[in-house]
mmCIF file of C-alpha atoms in Angstrom:
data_model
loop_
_atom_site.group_PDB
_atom_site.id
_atom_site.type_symbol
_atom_site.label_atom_id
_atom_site.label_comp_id
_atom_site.label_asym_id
_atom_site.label_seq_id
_atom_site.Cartn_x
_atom_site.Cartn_y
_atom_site.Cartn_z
ATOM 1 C CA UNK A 732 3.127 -11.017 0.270
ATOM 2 C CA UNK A 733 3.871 -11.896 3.785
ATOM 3 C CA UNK A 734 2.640 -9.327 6.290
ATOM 4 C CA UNK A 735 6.234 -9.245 8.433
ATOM 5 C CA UNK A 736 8.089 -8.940 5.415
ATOM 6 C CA UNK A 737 5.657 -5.800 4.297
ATOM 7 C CA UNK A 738 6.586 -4.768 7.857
ATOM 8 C CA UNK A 739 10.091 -5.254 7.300
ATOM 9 C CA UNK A 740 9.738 -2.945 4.313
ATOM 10 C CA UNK A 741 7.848 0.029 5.489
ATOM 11 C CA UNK A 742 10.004 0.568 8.702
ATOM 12 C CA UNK A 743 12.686 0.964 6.012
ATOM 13 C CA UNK A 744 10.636 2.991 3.884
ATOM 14 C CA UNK A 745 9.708 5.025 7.005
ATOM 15 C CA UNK A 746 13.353 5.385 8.276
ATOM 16 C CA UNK A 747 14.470 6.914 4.566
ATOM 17 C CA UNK A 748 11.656 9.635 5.387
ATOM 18 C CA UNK A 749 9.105 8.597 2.827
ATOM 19 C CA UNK A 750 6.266 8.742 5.172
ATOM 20 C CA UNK A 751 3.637 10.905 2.576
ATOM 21 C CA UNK A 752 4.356 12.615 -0.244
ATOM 22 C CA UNK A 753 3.611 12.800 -4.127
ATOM 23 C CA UNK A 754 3.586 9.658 -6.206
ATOM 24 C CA UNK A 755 4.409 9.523 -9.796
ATOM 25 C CA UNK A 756 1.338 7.118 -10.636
ATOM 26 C CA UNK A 757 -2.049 6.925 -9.992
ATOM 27 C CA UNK A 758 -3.005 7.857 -7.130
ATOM 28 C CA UNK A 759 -0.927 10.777 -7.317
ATOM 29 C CA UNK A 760 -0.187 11.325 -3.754
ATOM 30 C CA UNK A 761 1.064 7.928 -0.942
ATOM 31 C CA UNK A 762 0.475 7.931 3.120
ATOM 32 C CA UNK A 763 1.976 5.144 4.022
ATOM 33 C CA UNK A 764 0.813 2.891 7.431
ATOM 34 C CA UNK A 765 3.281 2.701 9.904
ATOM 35 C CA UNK A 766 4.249 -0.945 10.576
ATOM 36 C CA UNK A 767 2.590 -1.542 13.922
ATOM 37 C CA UNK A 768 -1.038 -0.249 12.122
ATOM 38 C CA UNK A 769 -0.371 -2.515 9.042
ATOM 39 C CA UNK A 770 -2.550 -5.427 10.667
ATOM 40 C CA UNK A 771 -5.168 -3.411 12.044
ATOM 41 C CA UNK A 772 -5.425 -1.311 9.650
ATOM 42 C CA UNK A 773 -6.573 -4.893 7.001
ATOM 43 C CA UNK A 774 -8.786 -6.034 9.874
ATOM 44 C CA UNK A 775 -10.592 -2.189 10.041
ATOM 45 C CA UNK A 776 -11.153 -1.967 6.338
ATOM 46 C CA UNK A 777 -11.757 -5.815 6.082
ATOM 47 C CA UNK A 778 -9.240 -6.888 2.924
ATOM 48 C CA UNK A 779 -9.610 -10.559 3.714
ATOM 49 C CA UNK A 780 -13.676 -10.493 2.915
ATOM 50 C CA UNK A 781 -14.067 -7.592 0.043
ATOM 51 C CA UNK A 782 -10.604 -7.912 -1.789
ATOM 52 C CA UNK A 783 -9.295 -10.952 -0.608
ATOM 53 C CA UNK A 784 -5.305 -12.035 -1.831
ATOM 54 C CA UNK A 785 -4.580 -8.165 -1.100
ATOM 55 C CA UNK A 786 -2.638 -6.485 1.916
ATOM 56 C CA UNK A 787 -2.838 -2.847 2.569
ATOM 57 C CA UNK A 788 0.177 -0.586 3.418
ATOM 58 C CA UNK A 789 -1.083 2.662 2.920
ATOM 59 C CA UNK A 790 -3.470 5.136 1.174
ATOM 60 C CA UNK A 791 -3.716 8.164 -1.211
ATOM 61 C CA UNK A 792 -5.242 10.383 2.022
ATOM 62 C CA UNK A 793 -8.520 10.316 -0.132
ATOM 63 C CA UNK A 794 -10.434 7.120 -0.177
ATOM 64 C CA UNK A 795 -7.514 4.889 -2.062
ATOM 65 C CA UNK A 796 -5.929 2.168 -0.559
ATOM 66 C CA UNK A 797 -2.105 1.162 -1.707
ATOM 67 C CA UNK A 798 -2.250 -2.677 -1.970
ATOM 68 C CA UNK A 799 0.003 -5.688 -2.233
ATOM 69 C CA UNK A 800 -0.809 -8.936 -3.709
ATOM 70 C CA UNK A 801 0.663 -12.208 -3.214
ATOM 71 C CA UNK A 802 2.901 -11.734 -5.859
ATOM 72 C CA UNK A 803 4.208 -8.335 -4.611
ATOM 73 C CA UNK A 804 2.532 -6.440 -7.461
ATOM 74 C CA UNK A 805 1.333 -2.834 -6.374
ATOM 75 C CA UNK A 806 -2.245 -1.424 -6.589
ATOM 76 C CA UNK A 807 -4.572 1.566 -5.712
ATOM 77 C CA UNK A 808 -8.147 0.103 -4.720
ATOM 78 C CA UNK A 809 -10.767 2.484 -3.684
ATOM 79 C CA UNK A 810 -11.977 2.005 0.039
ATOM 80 C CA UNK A 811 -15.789 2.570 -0.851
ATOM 81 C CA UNK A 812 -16.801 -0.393 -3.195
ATOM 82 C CA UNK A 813 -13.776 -2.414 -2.040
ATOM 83 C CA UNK A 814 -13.678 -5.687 -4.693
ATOM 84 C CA UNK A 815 -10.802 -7.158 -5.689
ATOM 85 C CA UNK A 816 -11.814 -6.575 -9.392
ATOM 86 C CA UNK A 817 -11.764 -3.216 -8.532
ATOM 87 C CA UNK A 818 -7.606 -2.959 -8.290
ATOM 88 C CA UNK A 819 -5.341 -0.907 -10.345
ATOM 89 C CA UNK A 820 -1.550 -2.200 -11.078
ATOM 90 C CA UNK A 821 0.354 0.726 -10.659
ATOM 91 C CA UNK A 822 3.976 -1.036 -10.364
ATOM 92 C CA UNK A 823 5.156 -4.645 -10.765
ATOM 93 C CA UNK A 824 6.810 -4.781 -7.150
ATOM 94 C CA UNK A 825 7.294 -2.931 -3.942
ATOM 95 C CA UNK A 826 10.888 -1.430 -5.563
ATOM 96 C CA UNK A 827 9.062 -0.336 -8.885
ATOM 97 C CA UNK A 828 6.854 1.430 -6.246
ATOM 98 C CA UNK A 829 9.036 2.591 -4.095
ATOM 99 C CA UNK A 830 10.849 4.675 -7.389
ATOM 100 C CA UNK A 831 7.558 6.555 -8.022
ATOM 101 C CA UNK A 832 7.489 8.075 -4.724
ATOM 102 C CA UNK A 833 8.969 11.477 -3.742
ATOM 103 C CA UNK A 834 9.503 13.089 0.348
#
């Protein structure tokens, strides 16, 4: 997934209110990054190095991170322990995602 296109997503996201709220999946609850934190915010928790093919956007507020791969799947990958391995598919694409979460 390219990082300006993820960008180009959340600032819609962001703009239709859905900011944090409950999810419909695992992990239950979404906070999402705001575009200009989306880079920093991979550099701080290091995604290249422990999980590498993944891009966060956001977290659960509780230790989860919501994560892209290259293929625009969706998972929830827990921030202590970080390993690629260690990712949950919780939708098949960014839309499928965005269904599951509520204002």
């Amino acid at each position: 997934m390219n990082i300006e296109e993820l960008k180009k997503i959340l600032h819609s996201w962001i703009g239709e209110g859905y900011i944090e709220g409950e999810l419909l999946v695992q992990p239950e609850w979404y906070v999402l990054w705001q575009p200009e934190e989306v880079e920093e915010s991979n550099r701080d928790y290091q995604l290249s190095e422990y999980a590498p093919g993944f891009v966060t956007f956001g977290g659960n507020g509780a230790g989860e991170l919501l994560v892209v791969n290259e293929q625009g799947e969706v998972f929830y990958l827990p921030a202590i322990g970080m390993a690629a391995d260690a990712a949950i598919k919780i939708a098949n694409s960014l839309q499928e995602f965005k269904g599951y979460m509520r204002q």
